[in-house]
Each structure stands twice: as C-alpha cells, then as structure tokens.
Coordinates of C-alpha atoms and ligand atoms in Angstrom, one line a residue:
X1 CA 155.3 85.1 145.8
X2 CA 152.3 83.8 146.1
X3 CA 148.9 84.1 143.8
X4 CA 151.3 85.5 140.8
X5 CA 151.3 84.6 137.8
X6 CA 154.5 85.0 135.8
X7 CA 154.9 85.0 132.0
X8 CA 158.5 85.2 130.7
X9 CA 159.8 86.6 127.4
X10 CA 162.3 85.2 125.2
X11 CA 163.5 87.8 122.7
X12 CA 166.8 89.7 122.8
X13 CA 165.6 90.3 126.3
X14 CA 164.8 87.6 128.7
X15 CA 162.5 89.4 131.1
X16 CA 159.2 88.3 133.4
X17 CA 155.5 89.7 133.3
X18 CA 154.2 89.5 136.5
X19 CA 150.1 89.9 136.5
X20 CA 149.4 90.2 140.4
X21 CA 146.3 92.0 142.0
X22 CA 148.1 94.8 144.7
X23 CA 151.1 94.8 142.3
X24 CA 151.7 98.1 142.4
X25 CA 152.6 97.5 146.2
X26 CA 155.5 95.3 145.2
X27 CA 157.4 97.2 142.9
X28 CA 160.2 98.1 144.9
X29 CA 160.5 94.1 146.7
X30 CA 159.9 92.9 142.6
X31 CA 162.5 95.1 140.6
X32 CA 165.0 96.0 143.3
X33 CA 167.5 93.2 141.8
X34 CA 166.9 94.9 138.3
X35 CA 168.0 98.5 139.6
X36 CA 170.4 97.1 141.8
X37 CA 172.3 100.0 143.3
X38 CA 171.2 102.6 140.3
X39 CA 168.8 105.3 140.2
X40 CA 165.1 105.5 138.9
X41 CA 162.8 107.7 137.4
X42 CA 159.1 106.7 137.4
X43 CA 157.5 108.8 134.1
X44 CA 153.2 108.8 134.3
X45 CA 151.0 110.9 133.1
X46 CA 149.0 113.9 134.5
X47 CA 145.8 111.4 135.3
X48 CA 148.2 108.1 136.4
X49 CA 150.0 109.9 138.3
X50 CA 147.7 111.1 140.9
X51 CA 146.2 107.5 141.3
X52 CA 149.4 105.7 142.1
X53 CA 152.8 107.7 141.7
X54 CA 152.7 107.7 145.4
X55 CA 152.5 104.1 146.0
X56 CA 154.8 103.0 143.6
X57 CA 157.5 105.2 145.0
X58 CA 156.6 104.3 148.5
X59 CA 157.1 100.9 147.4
X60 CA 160.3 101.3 146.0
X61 CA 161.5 103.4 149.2
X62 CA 160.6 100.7 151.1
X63 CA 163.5 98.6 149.8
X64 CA 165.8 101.6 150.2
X65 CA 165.2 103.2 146.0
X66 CA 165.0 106.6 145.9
X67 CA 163.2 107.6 143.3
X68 CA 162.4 110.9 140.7
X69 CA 159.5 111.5 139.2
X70 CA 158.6 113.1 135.7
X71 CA 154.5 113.7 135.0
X72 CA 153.9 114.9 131.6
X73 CA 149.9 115.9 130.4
X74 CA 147.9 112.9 129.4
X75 CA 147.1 112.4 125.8
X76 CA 148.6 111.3 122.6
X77 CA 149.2 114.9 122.1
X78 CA 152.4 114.2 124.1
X79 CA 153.5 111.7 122.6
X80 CA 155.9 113.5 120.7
X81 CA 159.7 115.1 120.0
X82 CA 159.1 117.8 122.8
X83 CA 158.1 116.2 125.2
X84 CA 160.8 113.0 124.3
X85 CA 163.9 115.8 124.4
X86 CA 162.4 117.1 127.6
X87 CA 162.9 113.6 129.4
X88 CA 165.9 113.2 128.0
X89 CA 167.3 116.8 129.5
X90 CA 165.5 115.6 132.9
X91 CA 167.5 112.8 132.7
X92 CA 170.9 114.5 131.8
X93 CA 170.3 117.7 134.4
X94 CA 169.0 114.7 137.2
X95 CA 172.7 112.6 136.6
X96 CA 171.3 109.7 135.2
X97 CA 173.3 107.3 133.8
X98 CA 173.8 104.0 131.9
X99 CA 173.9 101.9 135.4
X100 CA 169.6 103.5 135.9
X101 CA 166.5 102.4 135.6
X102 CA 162.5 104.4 133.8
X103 CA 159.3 103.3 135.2
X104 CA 156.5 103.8 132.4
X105 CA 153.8 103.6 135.0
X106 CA 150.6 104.5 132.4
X107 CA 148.7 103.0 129.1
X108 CA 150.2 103.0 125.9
X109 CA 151.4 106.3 125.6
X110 CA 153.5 106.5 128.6
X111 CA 154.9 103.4 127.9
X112 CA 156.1 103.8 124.0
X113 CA 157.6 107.4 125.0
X114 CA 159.4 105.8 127.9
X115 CA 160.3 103.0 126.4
X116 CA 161.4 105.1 123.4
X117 CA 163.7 107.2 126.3
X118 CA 165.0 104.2 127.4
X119 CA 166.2 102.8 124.5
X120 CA 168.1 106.0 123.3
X121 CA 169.3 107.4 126.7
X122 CA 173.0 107.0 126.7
X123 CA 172.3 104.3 123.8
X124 CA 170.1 102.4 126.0
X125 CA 169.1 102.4 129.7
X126 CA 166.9 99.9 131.9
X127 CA 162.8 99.9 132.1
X128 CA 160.0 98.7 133.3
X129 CA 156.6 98.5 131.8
X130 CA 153.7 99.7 134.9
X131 CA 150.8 99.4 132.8
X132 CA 147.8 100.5 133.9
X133 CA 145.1 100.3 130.6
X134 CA 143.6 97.0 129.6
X135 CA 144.9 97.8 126.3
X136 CA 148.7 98.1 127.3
X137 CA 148.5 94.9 129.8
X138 CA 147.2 93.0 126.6
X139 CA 149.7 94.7 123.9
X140 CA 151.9 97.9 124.3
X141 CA 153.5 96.8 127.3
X142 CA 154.6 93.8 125.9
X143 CA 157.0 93.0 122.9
X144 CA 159.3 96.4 122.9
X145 CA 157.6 98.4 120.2
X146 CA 158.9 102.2 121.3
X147 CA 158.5 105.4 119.7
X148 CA 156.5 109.1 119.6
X149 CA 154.4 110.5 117.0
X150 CA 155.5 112.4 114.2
X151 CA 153.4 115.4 112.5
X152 CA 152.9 113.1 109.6
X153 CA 151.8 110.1 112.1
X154 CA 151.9 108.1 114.1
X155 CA 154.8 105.7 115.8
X156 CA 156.8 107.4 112.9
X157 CA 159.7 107.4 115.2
X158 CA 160.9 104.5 117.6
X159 CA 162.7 101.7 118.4
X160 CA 162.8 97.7 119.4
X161 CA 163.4 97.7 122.8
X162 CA 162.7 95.3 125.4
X163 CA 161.7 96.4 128.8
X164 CA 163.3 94.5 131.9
X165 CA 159.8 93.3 133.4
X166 CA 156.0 94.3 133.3
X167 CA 154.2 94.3 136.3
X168 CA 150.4 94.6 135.9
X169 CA 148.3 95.1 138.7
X170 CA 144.4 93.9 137.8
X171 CA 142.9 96.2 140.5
X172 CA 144.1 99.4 138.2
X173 CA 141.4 98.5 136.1
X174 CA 138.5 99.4 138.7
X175 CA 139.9 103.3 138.4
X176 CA 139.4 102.6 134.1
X177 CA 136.5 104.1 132.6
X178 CA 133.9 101.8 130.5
X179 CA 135.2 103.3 127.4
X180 CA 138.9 102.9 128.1
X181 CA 137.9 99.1 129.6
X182 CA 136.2 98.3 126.2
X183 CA 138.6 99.7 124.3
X184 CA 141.4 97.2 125.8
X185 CA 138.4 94.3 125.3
X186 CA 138.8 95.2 121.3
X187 CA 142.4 94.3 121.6
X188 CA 141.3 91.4 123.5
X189 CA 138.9 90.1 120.9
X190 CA 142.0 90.4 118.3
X191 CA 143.5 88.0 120.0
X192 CA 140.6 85.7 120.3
X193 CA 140.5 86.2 116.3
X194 CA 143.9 85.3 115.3
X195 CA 144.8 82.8 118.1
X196 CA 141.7 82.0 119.7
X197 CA 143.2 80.2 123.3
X198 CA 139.3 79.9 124.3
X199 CA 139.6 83.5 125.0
X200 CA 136.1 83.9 123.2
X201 CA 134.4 81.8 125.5
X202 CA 136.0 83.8 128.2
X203 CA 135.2 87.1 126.5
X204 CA 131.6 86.3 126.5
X205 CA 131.7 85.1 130.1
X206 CA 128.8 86.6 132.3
X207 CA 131.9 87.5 134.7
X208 CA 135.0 88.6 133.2
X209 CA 138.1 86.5 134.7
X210 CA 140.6 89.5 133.6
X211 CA 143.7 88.0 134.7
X212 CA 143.0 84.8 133.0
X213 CA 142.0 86.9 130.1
X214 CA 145.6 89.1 130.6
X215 CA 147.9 86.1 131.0
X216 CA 146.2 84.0 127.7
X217 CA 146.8 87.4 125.7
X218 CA 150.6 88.0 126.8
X219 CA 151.0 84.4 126.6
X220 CA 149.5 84.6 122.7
X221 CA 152.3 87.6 122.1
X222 CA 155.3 86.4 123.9
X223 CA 155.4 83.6 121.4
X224 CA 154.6 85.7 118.3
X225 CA 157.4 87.7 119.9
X226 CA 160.0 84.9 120.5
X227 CA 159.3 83.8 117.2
X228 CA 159.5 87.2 115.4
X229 CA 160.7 90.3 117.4
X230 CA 161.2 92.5 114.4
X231 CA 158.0 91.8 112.6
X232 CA 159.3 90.7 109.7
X233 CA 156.8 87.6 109.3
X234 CA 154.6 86.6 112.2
X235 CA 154.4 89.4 114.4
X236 CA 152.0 91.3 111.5
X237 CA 149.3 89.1 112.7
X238 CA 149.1 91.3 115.5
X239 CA 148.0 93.6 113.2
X240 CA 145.1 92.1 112.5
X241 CA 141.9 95.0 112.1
X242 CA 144.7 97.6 112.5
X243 CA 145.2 98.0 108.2
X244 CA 141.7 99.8 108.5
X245 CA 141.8 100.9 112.1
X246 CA 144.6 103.0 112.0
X247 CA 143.2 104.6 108.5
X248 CA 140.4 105.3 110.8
X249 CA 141.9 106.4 113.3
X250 CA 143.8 108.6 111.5
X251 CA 140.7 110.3 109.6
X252 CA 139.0 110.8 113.0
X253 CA 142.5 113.3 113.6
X254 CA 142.6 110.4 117.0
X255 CA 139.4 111.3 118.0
X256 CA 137.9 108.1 117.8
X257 CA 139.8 105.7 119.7
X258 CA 142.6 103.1 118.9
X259 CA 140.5 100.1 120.1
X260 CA 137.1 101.4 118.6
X261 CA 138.9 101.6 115.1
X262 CA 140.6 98.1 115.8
X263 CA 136.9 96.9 116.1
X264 CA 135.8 98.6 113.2
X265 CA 138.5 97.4 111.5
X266 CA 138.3 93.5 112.4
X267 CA 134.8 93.8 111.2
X268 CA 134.7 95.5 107.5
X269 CA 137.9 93.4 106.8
X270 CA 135.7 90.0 108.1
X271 CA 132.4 90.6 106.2
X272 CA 134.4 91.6 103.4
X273 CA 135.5 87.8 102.8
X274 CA 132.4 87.0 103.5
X275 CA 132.8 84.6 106.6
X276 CA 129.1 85.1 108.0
X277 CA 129.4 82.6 110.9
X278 CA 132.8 84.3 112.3
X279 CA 131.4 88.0 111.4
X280 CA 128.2 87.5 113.9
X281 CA 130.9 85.5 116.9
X282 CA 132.6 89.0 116.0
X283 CA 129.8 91.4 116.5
X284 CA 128.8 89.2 119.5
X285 CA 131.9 89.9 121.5
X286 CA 132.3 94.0 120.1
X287 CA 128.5 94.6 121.0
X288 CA 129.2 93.2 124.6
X289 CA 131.4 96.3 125.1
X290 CA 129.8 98.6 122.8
X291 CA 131.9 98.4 120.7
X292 CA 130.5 100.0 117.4
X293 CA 131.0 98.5 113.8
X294 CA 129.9 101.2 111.0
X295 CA 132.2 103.6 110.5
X296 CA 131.5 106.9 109.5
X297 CA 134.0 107.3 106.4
X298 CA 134.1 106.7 102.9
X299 CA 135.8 104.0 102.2
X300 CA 137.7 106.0 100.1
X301 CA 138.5 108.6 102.7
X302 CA 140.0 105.2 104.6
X303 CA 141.9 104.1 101.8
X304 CA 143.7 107.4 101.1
X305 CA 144.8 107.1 105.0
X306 CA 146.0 103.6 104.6
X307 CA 148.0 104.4 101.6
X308 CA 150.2 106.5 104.6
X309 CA 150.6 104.0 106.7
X310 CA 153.9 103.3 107.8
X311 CA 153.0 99.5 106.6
X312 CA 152.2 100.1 103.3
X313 CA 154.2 100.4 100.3
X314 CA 154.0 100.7 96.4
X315 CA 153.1 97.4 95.7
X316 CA 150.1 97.5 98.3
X317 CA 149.4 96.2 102.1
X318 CA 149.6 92.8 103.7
X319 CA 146.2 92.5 105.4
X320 CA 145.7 89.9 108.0
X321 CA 142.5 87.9 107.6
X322 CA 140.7 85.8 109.6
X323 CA 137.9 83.5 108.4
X324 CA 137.5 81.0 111.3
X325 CA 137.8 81.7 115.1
X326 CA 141.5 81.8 116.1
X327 CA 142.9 81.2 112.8
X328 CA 144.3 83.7 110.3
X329 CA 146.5 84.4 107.9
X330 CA 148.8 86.8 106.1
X331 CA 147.2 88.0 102.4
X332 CA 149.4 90.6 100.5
X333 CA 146.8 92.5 98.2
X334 CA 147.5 95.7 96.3
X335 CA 145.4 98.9 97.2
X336 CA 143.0 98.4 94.6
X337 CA 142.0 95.2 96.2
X338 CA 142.0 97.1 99.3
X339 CA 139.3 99.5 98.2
X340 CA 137.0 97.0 97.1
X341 CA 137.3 95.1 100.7
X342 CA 136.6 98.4 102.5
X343 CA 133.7 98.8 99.9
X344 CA 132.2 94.9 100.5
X345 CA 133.2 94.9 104.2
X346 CA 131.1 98.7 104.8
X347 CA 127.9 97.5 102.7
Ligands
LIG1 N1 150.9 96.0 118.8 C1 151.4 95.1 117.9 C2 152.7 94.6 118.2 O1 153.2 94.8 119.2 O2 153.3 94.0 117.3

C-alpha cells in the first residue's frame, strides 16, 4: 500500500503498526488476514464512536466481516470491573470465541480495557489497537500494557498483552481538541527527553509533521519493547515524569490530565537536579502546547500519593532522570530523597 508507513514489533508478538492518513478506511482490506474467517467486535466509546464506528465497520463489511459493536460512556470512570465483566458477558451472550477478533477503536482507555478483554477472554483472544488520541498513537496503543482501574488506583489490574496490529489514522487528530492534542505532545516531549531521535527539533517545528513525529515515537518504544516487554529494566524509562505525574494525577482525583501531570512531572524532577540548560529546552517545548509546569500541591501531598504507586515499594522509587536532551537514566532513591526532589524541583 502505498504512502504507509509500517513499524513492526518484536516481542512475544510479532505484529505491524501501520500510521496511514484515511486508515480508518482500510481496516477491513488491512486486518482481514488477522480475523480470517472469525468474528469481531469493535468496542469505542460514547464520543469515538459517533465519529467513526460507522466507517470502520463499513470497512470491514467491505471485505465480507460482519461486525458487533459495544459503546461504553467515555471517561476513565469506565475503566473499571463493571464495565470489564459487561464485555466479557457481551462476548459470551454474542458466541464469541477463541478463533475472534476486539477492535479498541478509542485513546487510552478504550484500548487498556479492550486489551485487558482480550487478553482474558477464553484465556486470550485476538486485537487490534484503533487509536484515535495522540497520546495512544505515541504510547498506550503500543507495547501491550492492559488493564482497568481499581478503587485504590489506577492500572491496578491488567495484563501483558500484545495486540495483533495498530492502525493509526493521522486525520483523527483534526476531530481532537487542543487540550487532548497537547496532552499527547507531553508524551511526545518524553520521548524527545529520554531518546531524543531529533524529535525536539521536530516538536518545535513551526508546522508539526505528526506522522513523522508518530513513527520516531513508536519507533523509540518498539525497541524499549523488544528489549524489555515486562519492564523489568529498560522499559521504566518510559516512565520518565510519570513518578510525580501519576502522584498528581492522583491528588487531582484525575481531574487534571495524564499528559499535563506527565509535564509537570518531567519538569520538578529536571530542575530538581539542577540541569538549567535542559530544564529551559523543556519549558520551551511544554509552553508551545500550554502545557503548564507549577503544580498546585504540596510536595508532600505528592509524596504521600507516590508512596501508593503501584511502582513503589519499601525501599523507595526508581526515578528516571534526564540531565541532557535524549539521554537518561535509571536512579533508585528512597522516599526521603524523593521529598526533597519534589521540594527543589517546585521552588
Ligand atoms: N506507558 C509506558 C509503557 O508502556 O511502558
């Protein structure tokens, strides 16, 4: 196919992410040989779906796949037990079996419950990653992290789980808001931090070339993810602003975004060591998509969240740190330290 361009992933799963502009168009003619003769279910969200349920099953129709659909209501609120068991029972009353096939066609949370349907159906079923945020082109979509939220937080739940394919179509981003655009850019900007791949020449661009920008960053993670599936080394660079972001994030009860927090996170943990010529590239690229860098907690209200974190344990945090563009690495401090970095990096 022509004007595609095709990054493929090496991890239990060999699969393809296909970044295309009209994608969506060519779902059926680009995962018919993945469903082969089984069934599908497309899962969205109550604001995806409207956009582009229809063409994606009109797609697949056209190469003869009949497919169900399942709309939950958009939000992280969903991302949770009910609404996982209710997709499973779909599932069960609808006949589906180990031979079929999910579409997540949404962002992030669409695509971690999915995923997380997929990989416990029957013990494991086929999917497909549709995304249609910045933010899940870049990262959730790629890399099999699945799950739902517990009451006590988030992603408490979940598997590994590769998809099959991604497909991301770049024209979804002209139905994004600024906010949700600039809140995939902060995800974008991590990667420019911890791998660099000129991305921040591109980020600062006076035009944004966003499937150059897409295929760098999946490029970036499909080798931290060939190298390191189960995060047990590498992959925590990925984490990189997230140690304070998701303590955030958490405070703000998820009303402050993920990607906003990522930024405010990337920044306190970068003037905290003190790197002034990286901290202003930094707050170069987050201003471009206003994306703000005081946070309004104590840093002791942060540090009591990231004690919780699913990352953390007795003997403290492993904080990713980056003190020169594209460069970083892995420093395990205790959560003393980490108070006094929250402290230095919120002065
Ligand atoms: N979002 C970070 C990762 O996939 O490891």
């Amino acid at each position: 196919m022509v004007d595609m361009r095709k990054v493929t992933v090496n991890a239990s799963k060999t699969y393809d992410i296909i970044i295309k502009k009209g994608a969506i168009d060519l779902v059926g003619n680009l995962t018919k040989d993945i469903i082969a003769q089984g069934k599908v279910c497309v899962i969205s969200d109550s604001n995806v779906a409207p956009l582009y349920m229809e063409r994606v099953k009109n797609s697949l129709s056209k190469e003869g796949i009949k497919a169900k659909e399942y709309v939950f209501p958009a939000g992280e609120k969903s991302k949770n037990a009910q609404t996982y068991i209710e997709i499973l029972n779909f599932l069960a009353q609808g006949g589906f079996t180990r031979k079929d096939t999910l579409i997540a066609l949404g962002g992030g949370v669409t695509g971690d419950l999915t995923g997380f349907c997929a990989a416990t159906y029957m013990r494991g079923i086929k999917f497909i990653q549709l995304p249609t945020s910045l933010l899940a082109a870049v990262d959730s979509s790629v890399g099999g992290k699945t799950g739902i939220d517990l009451s006590c937080g988030k992603n408490l739940a979940g598997a590994f789980y590769q998809p099959s394919m991604v497909i991301f179509d770049s024209d979804v981003l002209k139905t994004l808001s600024k906010e949700y655009f600039a809140d995939g850019m902060a995800e974008v900007i991590k990667y420019a931090m911890i791998k660099g791949e000129g991305l921040d020449k591109l980020i600062l661009a006076e035009e944004l070339d966003i499937e150059e920008i897409v295929e760098r960053c999946v490029k970036i993670k499909r080798d931290i993810v060939n190298a390191d599936e189960f995060e047990s080394g590498i992959r925590q660079i990925l984490n990189f602003g997230h140690t304070v972001g998701h303590a955030i994030e958490a405070q703000s009860d998820y009303t402050i975004s993920h990607g906003r927090c990522v930024a405010m996170g990337m920044y306190i943990v970068t003037k905290a060591y003190k790197c002034e010529n990286l901290c202003k590239q930094l707050f170069k690229m987050l201003e471009k998509f206003n994306l703000k860098t005081n946070c309004p907690y104590t840093p002791k209200e942060i540090l009591e969240r990231a004690k919780k974190d699913k990352k953390a344990d007795s003997s403290g945090v492993n904080l990713i740190v980056s003190k020169e563009m594209g460069k970083c690495e892995i420093v395990k401090i205790t959560m003393d330290e980490l108070l006094l970095l929250i402290k230095e990096g919120m002065k």
